């Protein structure tokens, strides 16, 4: 049985700029064939067990020749596999899609071409440059700048291209910027024509260099401005001063590693994106229902006496979620908890309770176990019965303290925290290249598991790999674990909330920008 090939445009780099159809193709692919310009975050959207094949090209070498890529697609589809060829930008704009589709057609292999958002318009947009403007340019040319000068002269009619449209966009032309500028001036463009080069547009590494045809080559050399970049020529470049928006966002320029479990990462990921950062999800923990008859029996006994409790202390969102999962499994009625006062460790836990119709007592000053005892200590009476639904790795401090105060404590480990089973070669590459700027830890287990997984992936000593990565922790306990592991936490959210963590990241980025501007 013959498979099918989807030739998909990945967009310019920001993972969310892929089309809905393109994402659907990735999610159903058996094999993903990708290049350097495809966002690593998109690779995580594959179904479990899918294969990834890197065929990208680097400036100094070709990993795989185009003819070999074409044949690879044929071979994979001939094995009955659903194949996605993921290409940066749009596959039909200098993407060699015609060659790939042509060979597939010759072999009778079905295929679809899924357009993507081209870097020719999206990258300038992220730099605040609209490629057309009512007052400055009503037409646009997209031109390859990748060829050698003699090939450029053969493929580009400079006398026609130079003044054919208001805006000229050159793709892959950084190394030829001097030749391109000279040709445009030679054929009629004024030397003072504005030029912008936008490198790694829409990503954390986005960098923009502005000049004129007369001086842009010198500026590129002085800044050691490297590809890949989009070159924009024309008066629309002047709009950048007014329309620049991405660089103004509080977390612009930062790629931030999120280590929370996949089920809980979305809130932090969304906030980082809203503030202009680039989140990279790498869940190092997973929460699961306890297994084994003995564990289940203990939970059933604890939740079978709901009417007996005077207090229920919820110390995490997971504690709430798994408590209700067990109630459902046991067929227990929440109304049996009518006697108990409900206490939440912090606002996120209180919200999780409110979503299930339970209103917690007033929140403690400190969003941790110590804060709960400080808040309710005067109301905790000897002989009262307390239920603690929590995880298997929770600290002993709270139950020990409550017992010390004379309360009868029932601990129910309603969930277990385990190390995830996923390795991530792309993450290692980003860390080795210094392209992860910060890592966030929301609990002690995320610290320990992160280092464990790095070692499992072959990193004998993870600490040097993280030497230049800003370590951001929620709460002093997580920070203490990071220090004990040999890390140097640079950011601490004193208040144990995600929003406090995000604000610390914003403050750090603002200080970094101020320091760089003063140099």
Short mmCIF file of C-alpha atoms in Angstrom, two decimals:
data_model
loop_
_atom_site.label_atom_id
_atom_site.label_comp_id
_atom_site.label_asym_id
_atom_site.label_seq_id
_atom_site.Cartn_x
_atom_site.Cartn_y
_atom_site.Cartn_z
CA UNK A 1 0.00 0.00 0.00
CA UNK A 2 1.39 3.40 -1.02
CA UNK A 3 1.47 6.16 1.54
CA UNK A 4 1.03 9.87 1.01
CA UNK A 5 3.31 12.91 1.23
CA UNK A 6 2.29 16.32 2.55
CA UNK A 7 4.60 19.15 1.47
CA UNK A 8 3.95 21.56 4.32
CA UNK A 9 5.03 25.14 4.88
CA UNK A 10 6.06 25.56 8.53
CA UNK A 11 5.94 29.35 8.49
CA UNK A 12 8.84 31.64 9.40
CA UNK A 13 9.80 30.26 12.82
CA UNK A 14 7.17 31.15 15.40
CA UNK A 15 5.49 27.78 15.90
CA UNK A 16 2.03 29.33 16.11
CA UNK A 17 2.32 30.78 12.62
CA UNK A 18 1.80 27.39 11.02
CA UNK A 19 -1.58 26.90 9.35
CA UNK A 20 -4.29 24.77 10.95
CA UNK A 21 -4.06 22.28 8.08
CA UNK A 22 -0.28 22.13 8.33
CA UNK A 23 -0.53 21.32 12.03
CA UNK A 24 -3.10 18.60 11.36
CA UNK A 25 -0.69 17.00 8.87
CA UNK A 26 2.11 16.96 11.45
CA UNK A 27 -0.16 15.37 14.03
CA UNK A 28 -0.99 12.43 11.78
CA UNK A 29 2.45 11.91 10.21
CA UNK A 30 4.35 8.64 10.53
CA UNK A 31 7.55 10.39 9.45
CA UNK A 32 8.49 14.07 9.61
CA UNK A 33 11.24 15.21 7.23
CA UNK A 34 12.34 18.68 8.32
CA UNK A 35 15.01 21.28 7.78
CA UNK A 36 16.84 23.92 9.79
CA UNK A 37 14.19 26.60 9.48
CA UNK A 38 11.35 24.57 10.98
CA UNK A 39 10.54 25.38 14.63
CA UNK A 40 11.65 22.62 17.04
CA UNK A 41 8.34 23.15 18.88
CA UNK A 42 6.46 21.82 15.87
CA UNK A 43 8.30 18.52 16.12
CA UNK A 44 6.63 17.95 19.48
CA UNK A 45 3.22 17.93 17.83
CA UNK A 46 3.84 14.53 16.26
CA UNK A 47 1.95 11.50 17.48
CA UNK A 48 3.83 9.10 19.80
CA UNK A 49 6.14 6.78 17.92
CA UNK A 50 6.53 9.03 14.87
CA UNK A 51 9.97 9.26 13.27
CA UNK A 52 11.88 12.48 12.60
CA UNK A 53 14.47 12.85 9.83
CA UNK A 54 16.64 15.99 9.69
CA UNK A 55 17.68 16.96 6.18
CA UNK A 56 18.40 20.65 6.70
CA UNK A 57 21.20 22.66 5.24
CA UNK A 58 23.70 24.67 7.24
CA UNK A 59 25.66 27.61 5.78
CA UNK A 60 28.91 25.62 5.66
CA UNK A 61 27.61 22.23 4.59
CA UNK A 62 24.68 20.30 3.15
CA UNK A 63 23.35 17.53 5.33
CA UNK A 64 21.53 15.93 2.42
CA UNK A 65 21.45 16.85 -1.27
CA UNK A 66 18.12 17.88 -2.74
CA UNK A 67 18.03 14.85 -5.03
CA UNK A 68 18.50 12.60 -2.00
CA UNK A 69 15.65 14.36 -0.19
CA UNK A 70 13.39 13.87 -3.19
CA UNK A 71 14.19 10.16 -3.28
CA UNK A 72 13.78 9.83 0.49
CA UNK A 73 10.20 11.07 0.23
CA UNK A 74 9.50 8.52 -2.49
CA UNK A 75 11.07 5.68 -0.49
CA UNK A 76 9.18 6.51 2.71
CA UNK A 77 5.82 6.83 0.99
CA UNK A 78 6.47 3.58 -0.92
CA UNK A 79 6.60 1.88 2.49
CA UNK A 80 3.00 2.93 3.07
CA UNK A 81 3.85 5.75 5.46
CA UNK A 82 2.20 9.13 5.86
CA UNK A 83 5.07 11.57 5.33
CA UNK A 84 5.26 15.27 6.08
CA UNK A 85 8.01 17.27 4.42
CA UNK A 86 8.16 20.31 6.69
CA UNK A 87 9.80 23.32 5.07
CA UNK A 88 10.47 26.76 6.51
CA UNK A 89 8.17 29.52 5.25
CA UNK A 90 6.09 28.60 2.21
CA UNK A 91 7.16 25.54 0.20
CA UNK A 92 6.43 27.20 -3.14
CA UNK A 93 8.68 30.23 -2.58
CA UNK A 94 12.27 29.11 -3.24
CA UNK A 95 11.40 25.86 -1.41
CA UNK A 96 12.21 23.41 -4.24
CA UNK A 97 8.73 21.97 -3.81
CA UNK A 98 8.38 21.58 -7.59
CA UNK A 99 11.27 19.11 -7.67
CA UNK A 100 9.95 17.09 -4.74
CA UNK A 101 6.40 16.99 -6.05
CA UNK A 102 7.64 16.20 -9.55
CA UNK A 103 9.43 13.03 -8.48
CA UNK A 104 6.48 11.95 -6.35
CA UNK A 105 4.21 12.35 -9.37
CA UNK A 106 6.59 10.31 -11.53
CA UNK A 107 6.30 7.43 -9.05
CA UNK A 108 2.54 7.70 -8.74
CA UNK A 109 2.67 8.73 -5.08
CA UNK A 110 -0.21 10.96 -3.92
CA UNK A 111 0.78 14.27 -2.36
CA UNK A 112 -0.61 17.62 -1.25
CA UNK A 113 1.07 21.00 -1.12
CA UNK A 114 0.08 22.88 2.06
CA UNK A 115 0.99 26.57 1.79
CA UNK A 116 2.73 28.32 4.66
CA UNK A 117 3.23 31.92 5.75
CA UNK A 118 6.25 33.11 3.83
CA UNK A 119 9.10 34.83 5.63
CA UNK A 120 9.01 37.47 2.90
CA UNK A 121 6.02 39.15 4.55
CA UNK A 122 5.93 37.77 8.11
CA UNK A 123 9.52 38.47 9.13
CA UNK A 124 9.36 42.16 8.12
CA UNK A 125 5.99 42.39 9.89
CA UNK A 126 7.57 41.19 13.16
CA UNK A 127 10.18 43.90 12.72
CA UNK A 128 7.47 46.53 12.28
CA UNK A 129 7.86 46.77 8.50
CA UNK A 130 4.76 46.30 6.31
CA UNK A 131 5.96 45.29 2.85
CA UNK A 132 3.30 47.51 1.26
CA UNK A 133 1.98 50.86 2.43
CA UNK A 134 -0.51 53.24 0.90
CA UNK A 135 1.96 56.14 0.94
CA UNK A 136 5.19 54.29 0.18
CA UNK A 137 4.73 51.10 -1.82
CA UNK A 138 1.81 49.51 -3.63
CA UNK A 139 3.74 46.60 -5.14
CA UNK A 140 6.20 43.94 -4.03
CA UNK A 141 8.88 41.73 -5.58
CA UNK A 142 10.29 38.62 -3.85
CA UNK A 143 13.74 37.75 -5.16
CA UNK A 144 16.29 35.07 -4.34
CA UNK A 145 19.61 36.39 -3.12
CA UNK A 146 21.22 33.02 -2.50
CA UNK A 147 23.01 32.43 -5.77
CA UNK A 148 26.55 33.47 -6.67
CA UNK A 149 26.89 36.87 -8.45
CA UNK A 150 27.14 35.35 -11.91
CA UNK A 151 24.04 33.23 -11.29
CA UNK A 152 22.24 36.24 -9.82
CA UNK A 153 22.98 38.16 -13.01
CA UNK A 154 21.68 35.25 -15.03
CA UNK A 155 18.45 34.81 -13.04
CA UNK A 156 17.73 38.45 -12.18
CA UNK A 157 17.20 41.15 -14.79
CA UNK A 158 18.54 43.99 -12.66
CA UNK A 159 17.47 46.67 -15.10
CA UNK A 160 13.85 45.53 -14.75
CA UNK A 161 13.76 44.35 -11.14
CA UNK A 162 15.37 47.41 -9.58
CA UNK A 163 12.45 49.73 -10.17
CA UNK A 164 9.70 47.24 -11.01
CA UNK A 165 8.02 47.52 -7.61
CA UNK A 166 8.04 49.78 -4.58
CA UNK A 167 9.38 47.14 -2.21
CA UNK A 168 12.04 44.53 -2.96
CA UNK A 169 12.42 41.54 -0.66
CA UNK A 170 15.50 39.36 -1.03
CA UNK A 171 15.55 35.96 0.65
CA UNK A 172 18.82 34.26 1.63
CA UNK A 173 21.01 37.11 0.45
CA UNK A 174 23.06 38.24 3.46
CA UNK A 175 26.37 37.03 2.04
CA UNK A 176 25.65 38.89 -1.23
CA UNK A 177 24.35 42.13 0.32
CA UNK A 178 27.19 44.23 -1.11
CA UNK A 179 26.67 42.94 -4.62
CA UNK A 180 22.89 43.32 -4.39
CA UNK A 181 23.20 46.91 -3.14
CA UNK A 182 25.66 47.86 -5.85
CA UNK A 183 23.46 46.41 -8.58
CA UNK A 184 20.41 48.27 -7.34
CA UNK A 185 22.29 51.56 -7.19
CA UNK A 186 23.84 50.91 -10.59
CA UNK A 187 20.40 50.39 -12.11
CA UNK A 188 18.70 53.41 -10.64
CA UNK A 189 17.83 53.05 -6.98
CA UNK A 190 19.09 56.05 -4.99
CA UNK A 191 21.97 55.25 -2.62
CA UNK A 192 19.92 56.64 0.28
CA UNK A 193 17.15 54.06 -0.25
CA UNK A 194 16.35 52.48 3.16
CA UNK A 195 17.33 48.84 3.72
CA UNK A 196 16.59 46.47 6.60
CA UNK A 197 17.95 43.02 7.33
CA UNK A 198 15.88 40.93 9.76
CA UNK A 199 17.67 37.88 11.09
CA UNK A 200 15.81 34.86 12.52
CA UNK A 201 12.57 36.83 12.32
CA UNK A 202 9.65 35.79 14.59
CA UNK A 203 12.03 33.82 16.86
CA UNK A 204 13.78 34.62 20.11
CA UNK A 205 16.97 35.43 18.16
CA UNK A 206 15.25 38.06 15.99
CA UNK A 207 17.63 40.91 15.21
CA UNK A 208 17.17 43.84 12.84
CA UNK A 209 19.82 45.95 11.13
CA UNK A 210 18.79 49.12 9.29
CA UNK A 211 20.79 51.21 6.83
CA UNK A 212 20.79 52.41 3.25
CA UNK A 213 21.94 50.90 -0.01
CA UNK A 214 25.08 53.00 0.34
CA UNK A 215 26.12 51.81 3.81
CA UNK A 216 24.37 48.53 4.53
CA UNK A 217 27.30 46.32 3.47
CA UNK A 218 29.64 48.09 5.88
CA UNK A 219 27.07 47.78 8.67
CA UNK A 220 26.62 44.06 8.03
CA UNK A 221 30.37 43.50 8.24
CA UNK A 222 30.77 45.66 11.35
CA UNK A 223 27.97 43.80 13.14
CA UNK A 224 29.06 40.39 11.82
CA UNK A 225 25.45 39.96 10.80
CA UNK A 226 24.95 36.32 9.87
CA UNK A 227 22.25 34.49 7.89
CA UNK A 228 19.47 33.55 7.73
CA UNK A 229 17.88 36.94 7.19
CA UNK A 230 15.29 38.66 5.04
CA UNK A 231 16.40 41.80 3.20
CA UNK A 232 13.83 44.56 2.68
CA UNK A 233 14.59 47.43 0.29
CA UNK A 234 12.32 50.45 0.01
CA UNK A 235 10.68 53.32 1.85
CA UNK A 236 8.50 50.92 3.85
CA UNK A 237 11.56 50.34 6.05
CA UNK A 238 10.98 53.81 7.52
CA UNK A 239 7.72 52.55 9.05
CA UNK A 240 9.73 50.50 11.52
CA UNK A 241 10.29 53.49 13.81
CA UNK A 242 6.53 53.84 14.29
CA UNK A 243 5.30 50.26 13.96
CA UNK A 244 8.00 48.29 15.78
CA UNK A 245 6.06 46.05 18.19
CA UNK A 246 7.68 42.68 18.85
CA UNK A 247 10.85 44.18 20.31
CA UNK A 248 8.74 46.24 22.73
CA UNK A 249 7.19 43.20 24.41
CA UNK A 250 8.56 42.48 27.92
CA UNK A 251 10.00 39.02 27.16
CA UNK A 252 11.16 39.67 23.59
CA UNK A 253 14.40 37.90 22.76
CA UNK A 254 14.11 35.18 25.41
CA UNK A 255 13.58 31.47 24.85
CA UNK A 256 12.32 30.05 28.12
CA UNK A 257 12.28 26.37 29.03
CA UNK A 258 9.10 25.22 30.76
CA UNK A 259 9.54 22.03 32.78
CA UNK A 260 6.03 21.64 34.20
CA UNK A 261 3.95 18.59 33.39
CA UNK A 262 2.26 18.78 30.00
CA UNK A 263 -1.18 18.99 31.60
CA UNK A 264 -0.19 22.06 33.63
CA UNK A 265 2.20 23.87 31.31
CA UNK A 266 -0.34 25.69 29.15
CA UNK A 267 -0.94 28.65 31.49
CA UNK A 268 2.77 29.45 31.81
CA UNK A 269 3.38 28.85 28.09
CA UNK A 270 0.54 31.18 27.15
CA UNK A 271 1.77 33.98 29.43
CA UNK A 272 5.32 33.75 28.06
CA UNK A 273 3.98 33.99 24.50
CA UNK A 274 1.68 36.90 25.33
CA UNK A 275 4.66 38.82 26.66
CA UNK A 276 6.79 38.20 23.58
CA UNK A 277 8.97 35.34 24.79
CA UNK A 278 9.37 31.97 23.11
CA UNK A 279 8.43 29.09 25.42
CA UNK A 280 9.96 25.68 24.90
CA UNK A 281 8.02 22.89 26.56
CA UNK A 282 9.99 20.05 28.10
CA UNK A 283 7.80 18.35 30.71
CA UNK A 284 9.97 16.53 33.22
CA UNK A 285 7.21 15.27 35.49
CA UNK A 286 3.97 13.44 34.96
CA UNK A 287 1.25 12.96 37.52
CA UNK A 288 -0.57 9.64 37.49
CA UNK A 289 -3.18 7.75 39.51
CA UNK A 290 -1.60 5.41 42.09
CA UNK A 291 -1.56 1.75 41.09
CA UNK A 292 -1.76 -1.33 43.25
CA UNK A 293 -4.52 -2.69 45.47
CA UNK A 294 -2.89 -1.57 48.71
CA UNK A 295 -2.57 2.06 47.64
CA UNK A 296 -6.10 2.12 46.28
CA UNK A 297 -7.45 0.63 49.50
CA UNK A 298 -5.80 3.35 51.60
CA UNK A 299 -7.33 6.06 49.40
CA UNK A 300 -10.76 4.39 49.47
CA UNK A 301 -10.66 4.24 53.26
CA UNK A 302 -9.64 7.89 53.57
CA UNK A 303 -12.30 9.12 51.16
CA UNK A 304 -14.90 6.77 52.60
CA UNK A 305 -15.12 8.83 55.78
CA UNK A 306 -15.71 12.31 54.34
CA UNK A 307 -18.38 13.18 56.89
CA UNK A 308 -15.88 12.72 59.73
CA UNK A 309 -13.41 15.42 58.76
CA UNK A 310 -13.23 18.87 60.31
CA UNK A 311 -10.64 20.15 57.81
CA UNK A 312 -9.43 19.30 54.33
CA UNK A 313 -6.10 20.89 53.37
CA UNK A 314 -5.41 21.10 49.64
CA UNK A 315 -1.76 21.94 48.96
CA UNK A 316 -1.77 21.89 45.14
CA UNK A 317 -3.95 21.99 42.05
CA UNK A 318 -3.05 18.36 41.43
CA UNK A 319 -4.31 17.51 44.90
CA UNK A 320 -7.70 18.95 43.94
CA UNK A 321 -7.88 17.30 40.54
CA UNK A 322 -6.93 13.83 41.69
CA UNK A 323 -9.14 14.07 44.80
CA UNK A 324 -12.14 14.50 42.52
CA UNK A 325 -10.97 11.75 40.17
CA UNK A 326 -10.94 9.33 43.08
CA UNK A 327 -14.36 10.49 44.24
CA UNK A 328 -15.69 9.71 40.78
CA UNK A 329 -14.05 6.29 40.68
CA UNK A 330 -15.40 5.43 44.13
CA UNK A 331 -18.84 6.82 43.41
CA UNK A 332 -18.53 9.03 46.51
CA UNK A 333 -20.81 12.00 47.07
CA UNK A 334 -19.02 15.31 47.77
CA UNK A 335 -21.98 16.37 49.93
CA UNK A 336 -20.70 14.02 52.62
CA UNK A 337 -17.95 16.58 53.23
CA UNK A 338 -20.48 18.99 54.75
CA UNK A 339 -18.74 19.30 58.14
CA UNK A 340 -15.28 20.14 56.86
CA UNK A 341 -13.67 23.53 56.39
CA UNK A 342 -11.77 23.65 53.10
CA UNK A 343 -8.31 25.26 53.02
CA UNK A 344 -6.26 26.00 49.88
CA UNK A 345 -2.56 26.72 49.85
CA UNK A 346 -2.80 29.49 47.23
CA UNK A 347 -4.94 31.19 44.55
CA UNK A 348 -4.44 28.55 41.83
CA UNK A 349 -5.56 25.79 44.20
CA UNK A 350 -8.49 27.92 45.35
CA UNK A 351 -9.55 28.43 41.72
CA UNK A 352 -9.40 24.70 41.07
CA UNK A 353 -11.71 24.17 44.06
CA UNK A 354 -14.08 26.95 42.98
CA UNK A 355 -14.41 25.36 39.54
CA UNK A 356 -15.79 22.30 41.34
CA UNK A 357 -18.17 24.23 43.55
CA UNK A 358 -16.06 24.41 46.72
CA UNK A 359 -15.12 27.76 48.25
CA UNK A 360 -11.93 27.73 50.29
CA UNK A 361 -11.22 29.60 53.47
CA UNK A 362 -9.23 32.84 53.25
CA UNK A 363 -5.80 32.27 51.71
CA UNK A 364 -2.63 32.29 53.80
CA UNK A 365 -0.04 35.06 53.53
CA UNK A 366 2.57 32.58 52.32
CA UNK A 367 1.44 30.15 49.63
CA UNK A 368 3.05 27.07 51.18
CA UNK A 369 2.37 24.61 53.98
CA UNK A 370 3.93 26.85 56.63
CA UNK A 371 1.61 29.65 55.61
CA UNK A 372 -1.46 27.44 56.08
CA UNK A 373 -0.53 26.69 59.68
CA UNK A 374 0.23 30.35 60.30
CA UNK A 375 -3.18 31.30 58.91
CA UNK A 376 -5.33 28.72 60.70
CA UNK A 377 -3.16 27.84 63.70
CA UNK A 378 -5.44 29.53 66.23
CA UNK A 379 -8.44 27.64 64.88
CA UNK A 380 -6.83 24.21 64.80
CA UNK A 381 -7.99 22.31 67.87
CA UNK A 382 -6.62 19.07 69.33
CA UNK A 383 -8.72 16.10 68.36
CA UNK A 384 -9.97 17.62 65.10
CA UNK A 385 -9.74 15.37 62.08
CA UNK A 386 -7.83 16.54 58.99
CA UNK A 387 -7.69 15.05 55.51
CA UNK A 388 -4.60 15.73 53.38
CA UNK A 389 -5.14 14.70 49.72
CA UNK A 390 -1.73 15.17 48.09
CA UNK A 391 1.08 13.62 46.08
CA UNK A 392 3.50 10.88 47.06
CA UNK A 393 6.46 13.30 47.06
CA UNK A 394 4.87 15.93 49.30
CA UNK A 395 6.88 17.09 52.31
CA UNK A 396 6.20 15.63 55.76
CA UNK A 397 6.24 19.06 57.40
CA UNK A 398 2.50 19.73 57.31
CA UNK A 399 1.21 16.38 58.62
CA UNK A 400 3.94 16.31 61.27
CA UNK A 401 3.06 19.83 62.42
CA UNK A 402 -0.66 19.10 62.53
CA UNK A 403 -0.02 15.96 64.58
CA UNK A 404 2.21 17.98 66.89
CA UNK A 405 -0.75 20.31 67.47
CA UNK A 406 -2.85 17.34 68.47
CA UNK A 407 -4.95 16.87 65.35
CA UNK A 408 -5.80 13.49 63.85
CA UNK A 409 -4.31 13.48 60.34
CA UNK A 410 -5.30 11.19 57.46
CA UNK A 411 -2.86 11.33 54.57
CA UNK A 412 -4.09 10.20 51.17
CA UNK A 413 -1.52 10.04 48.38
CA UNK A 414 -4.07 10.61 45.64
CA UNK A 415 -1.46 10.93 42.88
CA UNK A 416 2.12 9.97 42.12
CA UNK A 417 4.78 12.06 40.42
CA UNK A 418 7.02 10.21 37.96
CA UNK A 419 9.83 11.14 35.58
CA UNK A 420 8.66 11.51 31.99
CA UNK A 421 9.86 9.02 29.42
CA UNK A 422 10.67 11.49 26.64
CA UNK A 423 14.16 12.47 25.49
CA UNK A 424 14.65 15.57 23.37
CA UNK A 425 17.66 15.88 21.08
CA UNK A 426 16.46 19.30 19.90
CA UNK A 427 16.65 20.62 23.47
CA UNK A 428 20.21 19.38 23.84
CA UNK A 429 21.11 21.16 20.63
CA UNK A 430 19.54 24.40 21.87
CA UNK A 431 21.37 24.16 25.20
CA UNK A 432 24.70 23.40 23.55
CA UNK A 433 24.27 26.38 21.22
CA UNK A 434 23.33 28.71 24.09
CA UNK A 435 19.85 29.27 22.68
CA UNK A 436 17.95 28.54 25.89
CA UNK A 437 18.03 31.74 27.94
CA UNK A 438 16.10 30.71 31.05
CA UNK A 439 14.66 27.60 32.65
CA UNK A 440 11.66 27.64 34.99
CA UNK A 441 11.21 25.30 37.94
CA UNK A 442 7.86 25.21 39.72
CA UNK A 443 8.64 22.47 42.26
CA UNK A 444 11.53 20.53 43.71
CA UNK A 445 10.61 17.50 41.61
CA UNK A 446 10.97 19.50 38.38
CA UNK A 447 14.55 20.38 39.39
CA UNK A 448 15.53 16.82 40.24
CA UNK A 449 13.81 15.24 37.27
CA UNK A 450 15.23 17.76 34.78
CA UNK A 451 18.79 16.93 35.78
CA UNK A 452 17.98 13.20 35.83
CA UNK A 453 16.62 13.32 32.28
CA UNK A 454 19.63 15.27 30.99
CA UNK A 455 21.89 12.56 32.39
CA UNK A 456 19.68 9.90 30.85
CA UNK A 457 20.14 11.65 27.49
CA UNK A 458 23.90 11.27 27.80
CA UNK A 459 24.93 14.50 29.55
CA UNK A 460 27.31 13.24 32.24
CA UNK A 461 27.47 16.59 34.02
CA UNK A 462 24.49 18.87 33.21
CA UNK A 463 25.75 21.81 35.28
CA UNK A 464 28.21 23.25 32.69
CA UNK A 465 25.47 22.99 30.07
CA UNK A 466 23.30 25.23 32.26
CA UNK A 467 26.01 27.64 33.34
CA UNK A 468 24.69 30.51 31.21
CA UNK A 469 21.01 29.69 31.59
CA UNK A 470 19.06 31.86 34.02
CA UNK A 471 17.41 29.61 36.61
CA UNK A 472 13.98 30.83 37.75
CA UNK A 473 12.23 29.16 40.70
CA UNK A 474 8.84 29.40 42.33
CA UNK A 475 9.24 29.61 46.10
CA UNK A 476 12.21 29.16 48.45
CA UNK A 477 11.81 25.38 48.69
CA UNK A 478 12.27 24.93 44.96
CA UNK A 479 15.20 27.34 45.08
CA UNK A 480 16.77 25.35 47.94
CA UNK A 481 16.52 22.14 45.90
CA UNK A 482 18.15 23.87 42.91
CA UNK A 483 21.04 25.11 45.06
CA UNK A 484 21.53 21.66 46.58
CA UNK A 485 21.69 20.24 43.04
CA UNK A 486 24.53 22.61 42.17
CA UNK A 487 22.52 25.15 40.19
CA UNK A 488 22.67 28.90 40.77
CA UNK A 489 19.12 30.25 40.86
CA UNK A 490 19.08 33.80 39.58
CA UNK A 491 15.36 34.51 39.84
CA UNK A 492 13.01 33.75 42.72
CA UNK A 493 9.26 34.27 42.72
CA UNK A 494 8.71 34.89 46.44
CA UNK A 495 4.97 34.47 45.96
CA UNK A 496 4.35 30.92 44.82
CA UNK A 497 2.32 31.76 41.72
CA UNK A 498 2.96 31.53 38.01
CA UNK A 499 2.22 35.23 37.58
CA UNK A 500 4.90 36.12 40.12
CA UNK A 501 7.34 33.91 38.21
CA UNK A 502 6.46 35.60 34.92
CA UNK A 503 6.94 39.06 36.43
CA UNK A 504 10.38 38.05 37.67
CA UNK A 505 11.28 36.97 34.13
CA UNK A 506 10.06 40.32 32.77
CA UNK A 507 12.07 42.24 35.35
CA UNK A 508 15.20 40.25 34.48
CA UNK A 509 14.76 40.88 30.75
CA UNK A 510 14.24 44.61 31.33
CA UNK A 511 17.45 44.77 33.35
CA UNK A 512 19.31 42.81 30.67
CA UNK A 513 18.15 45.23 27.96
CA UNK A 514 19.10 48.26 30.03
CA UNK A 515 22.56 46.84 30.66
CA UNK A 516 23.14 46.04 26.96
CA UNK A 517 21.97 49.52 25.90
CA UNK A 518 24.44 51.14 28.29
CA UNK A 519 27.40 49.24 26.84
#
